[in-house]
XYZ file of C-alpha atoms in Angstrom:
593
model
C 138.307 99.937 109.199
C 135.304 100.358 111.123
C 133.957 103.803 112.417
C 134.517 106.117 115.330
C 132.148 105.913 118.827
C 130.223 108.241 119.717
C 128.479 109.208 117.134
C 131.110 110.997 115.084
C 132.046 110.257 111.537
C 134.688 108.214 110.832
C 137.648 110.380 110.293
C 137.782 110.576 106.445
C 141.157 110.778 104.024
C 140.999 114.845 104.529
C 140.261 114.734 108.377
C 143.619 112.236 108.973
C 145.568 114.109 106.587
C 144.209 117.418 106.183
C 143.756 119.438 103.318
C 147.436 119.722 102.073
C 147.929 116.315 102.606
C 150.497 113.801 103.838
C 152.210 111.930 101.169
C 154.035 109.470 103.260
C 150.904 109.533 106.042
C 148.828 108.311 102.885
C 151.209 105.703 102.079
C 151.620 104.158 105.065
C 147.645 104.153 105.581
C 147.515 102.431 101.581
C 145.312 105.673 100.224
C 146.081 107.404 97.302
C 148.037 111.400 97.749
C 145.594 113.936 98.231
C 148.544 116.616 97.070
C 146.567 118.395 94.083
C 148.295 119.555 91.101
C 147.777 122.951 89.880
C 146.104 121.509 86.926
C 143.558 119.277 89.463
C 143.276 122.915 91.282
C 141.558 124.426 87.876
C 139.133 121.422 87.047
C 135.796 122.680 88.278
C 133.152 120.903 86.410
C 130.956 118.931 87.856
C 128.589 116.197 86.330
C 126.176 114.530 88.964
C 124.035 112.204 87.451
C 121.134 111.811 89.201
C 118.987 113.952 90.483
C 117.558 112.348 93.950
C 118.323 113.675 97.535
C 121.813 112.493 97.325
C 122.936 114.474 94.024
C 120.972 117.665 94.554
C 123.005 117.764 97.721
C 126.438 117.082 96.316
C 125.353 119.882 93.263
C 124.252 122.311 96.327
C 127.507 121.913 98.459
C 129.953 122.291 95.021
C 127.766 124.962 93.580
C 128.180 127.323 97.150
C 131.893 125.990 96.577
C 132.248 128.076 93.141
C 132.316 124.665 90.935
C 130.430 124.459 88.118
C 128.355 121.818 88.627
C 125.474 120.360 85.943
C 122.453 117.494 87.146
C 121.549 115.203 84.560
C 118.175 112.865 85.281
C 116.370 110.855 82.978
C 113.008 112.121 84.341
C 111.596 115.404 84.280
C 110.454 115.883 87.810
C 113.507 116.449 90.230
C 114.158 114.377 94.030
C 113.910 110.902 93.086
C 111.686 108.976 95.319
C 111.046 111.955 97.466
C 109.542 114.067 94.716
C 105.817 114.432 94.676
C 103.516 113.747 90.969
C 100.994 115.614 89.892
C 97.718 113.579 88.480
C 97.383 115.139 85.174
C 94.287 116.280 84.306
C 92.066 116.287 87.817
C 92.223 119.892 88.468
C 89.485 122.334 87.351
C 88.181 125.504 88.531
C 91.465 127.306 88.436
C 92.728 124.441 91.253
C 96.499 122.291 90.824
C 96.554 118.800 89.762
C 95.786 116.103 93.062
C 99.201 115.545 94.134
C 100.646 111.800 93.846
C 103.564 110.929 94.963
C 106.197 107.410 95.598
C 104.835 107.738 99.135
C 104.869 109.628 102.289
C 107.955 111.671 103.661
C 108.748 111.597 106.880
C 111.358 114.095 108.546
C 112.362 112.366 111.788
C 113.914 113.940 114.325
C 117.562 111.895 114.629
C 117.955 113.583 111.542
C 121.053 115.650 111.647
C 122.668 116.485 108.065
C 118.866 117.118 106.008
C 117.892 119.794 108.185
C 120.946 121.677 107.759
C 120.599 121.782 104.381
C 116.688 122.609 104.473
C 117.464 125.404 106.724
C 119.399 126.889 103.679
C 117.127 126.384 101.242
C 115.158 129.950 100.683
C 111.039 129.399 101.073
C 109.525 133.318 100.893
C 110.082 135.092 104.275
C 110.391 131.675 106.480
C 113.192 132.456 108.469
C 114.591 128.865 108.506
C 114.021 128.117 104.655
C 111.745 124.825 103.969
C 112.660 123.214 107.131
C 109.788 125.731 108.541
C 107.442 123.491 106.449
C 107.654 120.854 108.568
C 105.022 120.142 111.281
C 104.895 117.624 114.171
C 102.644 114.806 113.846
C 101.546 114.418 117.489
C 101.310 110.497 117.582
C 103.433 107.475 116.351
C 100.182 104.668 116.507
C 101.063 100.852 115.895
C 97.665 99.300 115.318
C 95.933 95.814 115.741
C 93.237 94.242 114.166
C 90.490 92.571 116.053
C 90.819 94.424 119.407
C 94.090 93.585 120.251
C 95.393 97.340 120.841
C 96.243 99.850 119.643
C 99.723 101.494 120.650
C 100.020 105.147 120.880
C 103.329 107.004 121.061
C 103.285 110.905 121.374
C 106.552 112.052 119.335
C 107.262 115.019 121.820
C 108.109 113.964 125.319
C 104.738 114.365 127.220
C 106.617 117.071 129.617
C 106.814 119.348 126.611
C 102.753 118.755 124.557
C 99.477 119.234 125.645
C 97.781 116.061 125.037
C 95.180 116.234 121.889
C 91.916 115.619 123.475
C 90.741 113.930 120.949
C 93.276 111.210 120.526
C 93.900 110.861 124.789
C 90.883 108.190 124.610
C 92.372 106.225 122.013
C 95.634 106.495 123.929
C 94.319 105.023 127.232
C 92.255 102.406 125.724
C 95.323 101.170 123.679
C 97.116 101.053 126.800
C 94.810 99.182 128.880
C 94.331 96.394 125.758
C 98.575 96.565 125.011
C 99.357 96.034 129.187
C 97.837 92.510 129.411
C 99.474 91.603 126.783
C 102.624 92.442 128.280
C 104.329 89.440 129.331
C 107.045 89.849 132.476
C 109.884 87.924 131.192
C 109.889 88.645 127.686
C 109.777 92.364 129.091
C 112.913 91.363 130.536
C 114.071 89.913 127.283
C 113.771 93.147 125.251
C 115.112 95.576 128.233
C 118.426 93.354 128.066
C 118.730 93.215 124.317
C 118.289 97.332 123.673
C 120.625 97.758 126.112
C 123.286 95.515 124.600
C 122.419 97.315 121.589
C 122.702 100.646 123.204
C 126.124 99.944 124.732
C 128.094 97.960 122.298
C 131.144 99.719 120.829
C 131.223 100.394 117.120
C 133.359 96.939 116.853
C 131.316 94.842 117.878
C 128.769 96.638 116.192
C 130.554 96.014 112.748
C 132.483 92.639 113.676
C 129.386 90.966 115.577
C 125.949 92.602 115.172
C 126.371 93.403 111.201
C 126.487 89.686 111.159
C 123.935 88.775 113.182
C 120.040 88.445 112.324
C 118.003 91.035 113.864
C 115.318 87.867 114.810
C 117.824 85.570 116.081
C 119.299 88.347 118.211
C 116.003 89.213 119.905
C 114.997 85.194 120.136
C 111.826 85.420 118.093
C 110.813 82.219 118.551
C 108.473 80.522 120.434
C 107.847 84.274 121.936
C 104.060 85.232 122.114
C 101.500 87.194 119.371
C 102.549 90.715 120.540
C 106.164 89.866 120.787
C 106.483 88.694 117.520
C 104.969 90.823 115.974
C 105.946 94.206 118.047
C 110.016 93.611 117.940
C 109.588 91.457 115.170
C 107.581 93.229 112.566
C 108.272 96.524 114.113
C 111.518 96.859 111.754
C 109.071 97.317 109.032
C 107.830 100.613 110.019
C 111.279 101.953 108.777
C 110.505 101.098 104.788
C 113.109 98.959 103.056
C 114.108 96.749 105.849
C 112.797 93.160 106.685
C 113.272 91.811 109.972
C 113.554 88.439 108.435
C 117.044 89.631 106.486
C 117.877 92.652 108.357
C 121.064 92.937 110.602
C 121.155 93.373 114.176
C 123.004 96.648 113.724
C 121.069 97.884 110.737
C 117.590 97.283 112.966
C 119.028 98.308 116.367
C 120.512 101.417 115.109
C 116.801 102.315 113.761
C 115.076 100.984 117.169
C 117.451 103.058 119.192
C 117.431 106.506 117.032
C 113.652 106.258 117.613
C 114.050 105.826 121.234
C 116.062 108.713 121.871
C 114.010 110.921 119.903
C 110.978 110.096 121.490
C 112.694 110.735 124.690
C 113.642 114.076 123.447
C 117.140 113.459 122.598
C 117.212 113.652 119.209
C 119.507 116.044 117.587
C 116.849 118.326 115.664
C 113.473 118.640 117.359
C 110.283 116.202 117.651
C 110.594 112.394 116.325
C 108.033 112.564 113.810
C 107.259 115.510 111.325
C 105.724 116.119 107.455
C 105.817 118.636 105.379
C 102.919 121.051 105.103
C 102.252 120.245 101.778
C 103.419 118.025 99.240
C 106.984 117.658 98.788
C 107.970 119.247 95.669
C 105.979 122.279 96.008
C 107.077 122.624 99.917
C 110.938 121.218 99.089
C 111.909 120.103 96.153
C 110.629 122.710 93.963
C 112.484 125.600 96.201
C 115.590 123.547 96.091
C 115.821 123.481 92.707
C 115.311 127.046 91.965
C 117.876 128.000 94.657
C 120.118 125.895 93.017
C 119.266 127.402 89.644
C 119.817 130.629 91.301
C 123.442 129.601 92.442
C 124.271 128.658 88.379
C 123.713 124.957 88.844
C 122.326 123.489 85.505
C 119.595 120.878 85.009
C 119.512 118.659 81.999
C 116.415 115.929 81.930
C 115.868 113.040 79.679
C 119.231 111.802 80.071
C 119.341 108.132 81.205
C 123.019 107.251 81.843
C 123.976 104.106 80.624
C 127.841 103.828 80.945
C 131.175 105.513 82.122
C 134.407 105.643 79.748
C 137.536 104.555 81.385
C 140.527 106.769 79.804
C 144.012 105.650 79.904
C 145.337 108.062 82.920
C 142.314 105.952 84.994
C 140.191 108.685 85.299
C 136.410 108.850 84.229
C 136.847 110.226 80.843
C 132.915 110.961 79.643
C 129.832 109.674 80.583
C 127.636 108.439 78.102
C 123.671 108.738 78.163
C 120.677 107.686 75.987
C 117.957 110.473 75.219
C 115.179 110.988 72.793
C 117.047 112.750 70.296
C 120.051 110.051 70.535
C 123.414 109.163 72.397
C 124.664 112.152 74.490
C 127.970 112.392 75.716
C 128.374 114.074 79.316
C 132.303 115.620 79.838
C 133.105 116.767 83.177
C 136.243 116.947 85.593
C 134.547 115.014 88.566
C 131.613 112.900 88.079
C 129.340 112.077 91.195
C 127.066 109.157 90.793
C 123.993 109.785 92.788
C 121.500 106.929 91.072
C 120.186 104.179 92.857
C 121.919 100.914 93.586
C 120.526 98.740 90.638
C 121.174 101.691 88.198
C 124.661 102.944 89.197
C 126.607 99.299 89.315
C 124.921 98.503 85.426
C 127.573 101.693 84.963
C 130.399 99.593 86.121
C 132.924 98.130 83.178
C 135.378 95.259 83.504
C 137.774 97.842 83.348
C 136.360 100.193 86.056
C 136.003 96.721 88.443
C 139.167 96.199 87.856
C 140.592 99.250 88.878
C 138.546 99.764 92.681
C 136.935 96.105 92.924
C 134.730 97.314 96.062
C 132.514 98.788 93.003
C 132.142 95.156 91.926
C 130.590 93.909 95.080
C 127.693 96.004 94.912
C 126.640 92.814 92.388
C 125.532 91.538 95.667
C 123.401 94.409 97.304
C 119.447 93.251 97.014
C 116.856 95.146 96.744
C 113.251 95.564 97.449
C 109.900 96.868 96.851
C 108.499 99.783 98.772
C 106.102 102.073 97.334
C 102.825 104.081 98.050
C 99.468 105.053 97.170
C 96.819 107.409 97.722
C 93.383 107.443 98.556
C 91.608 110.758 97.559
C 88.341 111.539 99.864
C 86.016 112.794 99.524
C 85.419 113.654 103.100
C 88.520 114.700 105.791
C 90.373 110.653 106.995
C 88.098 110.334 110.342
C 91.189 107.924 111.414
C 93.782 109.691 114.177
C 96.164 112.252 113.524
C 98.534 110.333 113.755
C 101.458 108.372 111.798
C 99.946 104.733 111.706
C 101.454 101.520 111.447
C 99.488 98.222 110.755
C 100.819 95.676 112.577
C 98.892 92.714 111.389
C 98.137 93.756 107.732
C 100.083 91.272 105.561
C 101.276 94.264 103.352
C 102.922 96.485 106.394
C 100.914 99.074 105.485
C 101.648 102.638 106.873
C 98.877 105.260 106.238
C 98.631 108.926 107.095
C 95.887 111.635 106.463
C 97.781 114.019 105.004
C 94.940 116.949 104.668
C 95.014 118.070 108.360
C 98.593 118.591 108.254
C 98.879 120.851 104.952
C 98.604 124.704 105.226
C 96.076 124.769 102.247
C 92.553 123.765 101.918
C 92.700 120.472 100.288
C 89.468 120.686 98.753
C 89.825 124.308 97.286
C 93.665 123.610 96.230
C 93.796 120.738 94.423
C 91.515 118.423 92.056
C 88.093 119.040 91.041
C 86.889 120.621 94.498
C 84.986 117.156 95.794
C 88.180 115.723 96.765
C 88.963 116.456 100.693
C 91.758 114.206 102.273
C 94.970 112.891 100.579
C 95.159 109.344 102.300
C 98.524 108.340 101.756
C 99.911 104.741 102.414
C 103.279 102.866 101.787
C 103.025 99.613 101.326
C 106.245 98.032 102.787
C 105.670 94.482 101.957
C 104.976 93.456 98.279
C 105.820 89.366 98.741
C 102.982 88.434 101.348
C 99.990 87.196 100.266
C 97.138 89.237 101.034
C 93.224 88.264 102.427
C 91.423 89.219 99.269
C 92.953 88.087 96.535
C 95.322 85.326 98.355
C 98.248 86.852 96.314
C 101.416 89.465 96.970
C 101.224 92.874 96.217
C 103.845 91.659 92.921
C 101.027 89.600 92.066
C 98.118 92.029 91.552
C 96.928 94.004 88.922
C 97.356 97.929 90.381
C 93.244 97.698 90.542
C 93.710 95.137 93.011
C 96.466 96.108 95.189
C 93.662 99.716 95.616
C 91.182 97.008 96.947
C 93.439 94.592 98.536
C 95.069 97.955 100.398
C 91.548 99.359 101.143
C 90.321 95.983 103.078
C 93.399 96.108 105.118
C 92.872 99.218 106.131
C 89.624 98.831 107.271
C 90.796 95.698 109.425
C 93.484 97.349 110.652
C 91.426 100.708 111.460
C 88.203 99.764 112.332
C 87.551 98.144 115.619
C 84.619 98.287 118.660
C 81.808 99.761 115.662
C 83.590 102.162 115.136
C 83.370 103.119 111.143
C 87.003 105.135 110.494
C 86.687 104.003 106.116
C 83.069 104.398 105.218
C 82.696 102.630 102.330
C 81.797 105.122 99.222
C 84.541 107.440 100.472
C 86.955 106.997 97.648
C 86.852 109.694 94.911
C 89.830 108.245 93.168
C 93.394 106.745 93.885
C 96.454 106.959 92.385
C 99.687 104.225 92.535
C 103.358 105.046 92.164
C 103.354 105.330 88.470
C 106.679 103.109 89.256
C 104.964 99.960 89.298
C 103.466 99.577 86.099
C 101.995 96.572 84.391
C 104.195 95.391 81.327
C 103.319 92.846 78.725
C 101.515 89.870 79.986
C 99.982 91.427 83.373
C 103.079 91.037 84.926
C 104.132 93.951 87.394
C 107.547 95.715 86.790
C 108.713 98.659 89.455
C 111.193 101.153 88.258
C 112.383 102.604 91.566
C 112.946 99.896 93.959
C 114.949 100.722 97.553
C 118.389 99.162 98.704
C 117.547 96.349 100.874
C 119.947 96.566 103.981
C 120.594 92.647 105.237
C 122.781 90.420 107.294
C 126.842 91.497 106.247
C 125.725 93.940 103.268
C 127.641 96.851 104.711
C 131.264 95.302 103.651
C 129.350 94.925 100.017
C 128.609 98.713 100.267
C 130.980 101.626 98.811
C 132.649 104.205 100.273
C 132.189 107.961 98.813
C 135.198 108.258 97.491
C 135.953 105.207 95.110
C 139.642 104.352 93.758
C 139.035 106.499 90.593
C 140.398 109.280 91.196
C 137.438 111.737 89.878
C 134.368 109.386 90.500
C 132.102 109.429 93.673
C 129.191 107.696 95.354
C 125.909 109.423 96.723
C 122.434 107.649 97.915
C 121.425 105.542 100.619
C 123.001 102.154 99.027
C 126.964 104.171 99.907
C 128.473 103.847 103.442
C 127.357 106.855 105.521
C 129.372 107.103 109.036
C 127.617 109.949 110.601
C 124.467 109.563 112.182
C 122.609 106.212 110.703
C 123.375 104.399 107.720
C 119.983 102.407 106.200
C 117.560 103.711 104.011
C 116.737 107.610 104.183
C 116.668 110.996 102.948
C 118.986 111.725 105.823
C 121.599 109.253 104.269
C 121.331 110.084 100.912
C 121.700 113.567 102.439
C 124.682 112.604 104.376
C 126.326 110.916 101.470
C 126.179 113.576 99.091
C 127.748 115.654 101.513
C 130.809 113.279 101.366
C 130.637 113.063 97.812
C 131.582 116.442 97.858
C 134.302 116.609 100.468
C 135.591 113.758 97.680
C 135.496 115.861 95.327
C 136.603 119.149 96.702
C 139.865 117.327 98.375
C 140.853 115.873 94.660
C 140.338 119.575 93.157
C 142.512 120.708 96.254
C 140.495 122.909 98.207
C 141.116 124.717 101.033
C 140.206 122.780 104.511
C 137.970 126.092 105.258
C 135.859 124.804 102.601
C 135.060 121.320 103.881
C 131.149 120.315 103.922
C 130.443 119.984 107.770
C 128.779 116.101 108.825
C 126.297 116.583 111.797
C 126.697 112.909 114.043
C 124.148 111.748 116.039
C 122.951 112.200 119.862
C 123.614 109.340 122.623
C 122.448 109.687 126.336
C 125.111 110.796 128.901
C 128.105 107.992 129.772
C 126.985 105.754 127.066
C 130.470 106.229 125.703
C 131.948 105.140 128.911
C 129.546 101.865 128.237
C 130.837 101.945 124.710
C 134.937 101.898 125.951
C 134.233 99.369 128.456
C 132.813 96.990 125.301
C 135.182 97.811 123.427
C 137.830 96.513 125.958
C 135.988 93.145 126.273
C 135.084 92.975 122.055
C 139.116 93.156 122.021
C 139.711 90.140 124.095
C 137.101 88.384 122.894
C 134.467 88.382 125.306
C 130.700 89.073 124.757
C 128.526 91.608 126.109
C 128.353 91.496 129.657
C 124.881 91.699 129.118
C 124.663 89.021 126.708
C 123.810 85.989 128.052
């Protein structure tokens, strides 16, 4: 079963059978009755295990809901990969700790479920909660080494910014090196191929493009330099895919969210925004005392390690390690919100057996993605501006972080010579890099800073102009993820789902055949608004997680969590029906040829 057009979510168990439920509609559709007993009716506990985007917004959704719902994580910081670290021990004079973190957040703007909950997250007298944290960054930049240009995108349609002064001669010069390169036909090529994309019904989109390599589909080769690496490499700017693996659909999907936005048709405001300071002080933190305030509980130092399988095929107890010993975790409903290579080490024979989609997540890869951060000691004289570089082997994405936070950097955090929070997500780890001729895997953490650094500067510096002096660097600081084990060898402890070629029928649904055990995080199927690597997924997913769970407990229907779908331009549904007719009889595109 395949989801809806338009945008929409697929039509879940509850929306085809509502609330009460439809014993002999569920029958015929092979899904198990949603009729809950009275004794289903009184089970309100709650365990979610895992504390990440995805499970503090299944415990936020249940908790408003009058469960009673506890978080168990094995660290002690909340947010998963979105949380920020502090550097212990660089703050004096009264100042916080510099603030590390797994690497940069963005808030995009085809984000539709996130902001909804942000807006509801209390943050002083902000009227719209921590979602008024977020400012625009002005420009989306893709960057070339050696002159090639540079590629400026403002992330507010023009009709609605005042150009910043200061970037508008970067923007024209990038144009005028970028429009050479600019060959006719291959313009051609792309304008056909996003428009396929655009206007292929959800089938097709599922039965054709899921199955389909995103560089085969845009016939990568033998195309020239900026080609290649433009719709080619492009993909990597949205972490955790590779263009080599990735789907059609997974990288089209991305490609055409970004358009829209830019174009000013995304569904919540400008393309391209960050928080105004770093994330768990501006997000997380707030989250997790609003939660607090609504009786949620939060347990750390409990790293889950197995589920027990009772006779009635029901999760029966969760079991966790911690310091002090084993630590059994009883519940009604468990939601498992870990990541990917965490949550299937959970699955038994016996729970395979009994829903065998859990058993094809064996097959899910994943892949390296983290960050690290440069502290200045002068403000980043680079743009303000989200930056890709195109041509550095590691993907790197930077941003200067200080002139976008409402504090003083220098009299907020560290030791009061530090001025500019230079963060950077590398996005490739297997390349081999200039300086050391090895991947990012390779290197000791010293070396990636210096391997990072030199890329940078390629990818930054260009006509004289000096944007990394060197001597800039008061320290850096690397995702305390990758760590060097015994032997030199680097190990990384919070890798991403990797979405490639035909992974989605691999991928679980929220709801899983157990009858009290659900998915959350970016690895489950979301149906909503986009489906690959995100806080908006994980978002999305937790939401269904606790529709799952709040249909099983037999809630009322005027308690359902509400999905937000995405935005499409006028009478691409039309488009969409007309494919859909041709998809059906077995006809391509009528633009694919």
């Amino acid at each position: 079963m395949t989801p809806s057009s338009g945008g929409n979510a697929m039509p879940g168990r509850r929306q085809m059978l509502g609330w009460g439920g439809s014993l002999a509609a569920a029958g015929a559709l092979g899904l198990r009755p949603v009729e809950a007993t009275a004794a289903q009716r009184a089970r309100t506990r709650v365990a979610v295990l895992g504390g990440g985007i995805g499970g503090l917004t299944a415990a936020h959704e249940l908790a408003e809901r009058g469960f009673d719902v506890t978080v168990y994580d094995r660290r002690a910081e909340w947010g998963g990969k979105a949380r920020s670290l502090p550097v212990t021990g660089t703050a004096t004079g009264g100042r916080r700790d510099l603030p590390g973190e797994h690497g940069h957040r963005g808030f995009f703007g085809f984000y539709s479920n996130l902001p909804d909950t942000m807006r509801r997250i209390p943050f002083g007298d902000r009227t719209h909660g921590v979602w008024d944290n977020l400012v625009t960054v002005p420009y989306f930049a893709f960057n070339r080494d050696n002159g090639k240009g540079d590629l400026y995108l403002p992330t507010i349609p023009p009709g609605t910014r005042t150009l910043d002064p200061a970037t508008l001669p970067a923007v024209i010069a990038g144009l005028l090196r970028t429009i050479p390169q600019l060959l006719p036909h291959e313009c051609v090529l792309l304008g056909r191929k996003l428009a396929v994309l655009m206007t292929s019904c959800d089938e097709r989109q599922f039965g054709q493009w899921e199955h389909t390599g995103w560089l085969d589909f845009i016939e990568y080769e033998g195309k020239s330099d900026f080609y290649q690496v433009m719709w080619g490499g492009s993909a990597k700017v949205i972490q955790a895919l590779r263009p080599e693996t990735a789907s059609t659909r997974t990288c089209g999907q991305g490609i055409s969210k970004i358009l829209y936005s830019m174009l000013g048709m995304g569904p919540d405001g400008p393309f391209d925004r960050i928080l105004d300071g770093p994330t768990s002080e501006r997000f997380i933190d707030p989250w997790v005392r609003h939660l607090t305030s609504l009786g949620v509980r939060f347990v750390t130092g409990h790293l889950v390690e197995s589920l027990e399988l009772g006779s009635d095929g029901r999760i029966a107890a969760a079991h966790a390690r911690t310091a002090a010993g084993p630590a059994r975790i009883d519940a009604d409903w468990y939601v498992a919100a870990l990541p990917v290579d965490r949550v299937r080490q959970l699955w038994s024979p016996e729970i395979r057996a009994a829903d065998p989609q859990l058993a094809k997540m064996d097959r899910l890869r994943t892949a390296w993605c983290q960050g690290i951060m440069y502290y200045l000691k002068e403000t980043f004289r680079g743009p303000i501006a989200h930056l890709s570089l195109m041509d550095s082997p590691w993907a790197l994405c930077p941003v200067g972080q200080s002139r976008f936070w409402s504090e003083p950097f220098t009299e907020t955090w560290g030791d009061g010579t530090a001025a500019e929070s230079l963060s950077v997500v590398i996005s490739d780890w297997d390349t081999p890099g200039p300086l050391y001729g090895r991947p990012a895997k390779e290197c000791t953490p010293k070396e990636i800073s210096e391997e990072v650094w030199a890329q940078m500067k390629a990818g930054l510096e260009d006509n004289g102009d000096v944007v990394l002096p060197d001597g800039i660097v008061h320290s850096w600081f690397l995702d305390p993820a990758v760590a060097q084990i015994a032997g030199g060898r680097l190990e990384n402890d919070d890798t991403y789902f990797l979405n490639d070629v035909s992974s989605w029928e691999l991928r679980s649904e929220s709801v899983t055949a157990l009858p009290n055990l659900f998915l959350a995080g970016d690895h489950v199927r979301a149906h909503s608004n986009l489906d690959f690597t995100t806080m908006e997924t994980a978002n999305e997913t937790g939401r269904r997680a606790a529709n799952g769970v709040l249909e099983a407990a037999g809630a009322d229907g005027a308690d359902e969590v509400r999905l937000f779908g995405g935005v499409e331009p006028p009478g691409f549904a039309e488009l969409k029906a007309a494919d859909r007719i041709r998809y059906r009889l077995g006809l391509p595109h009528v633009l694919d040829f």
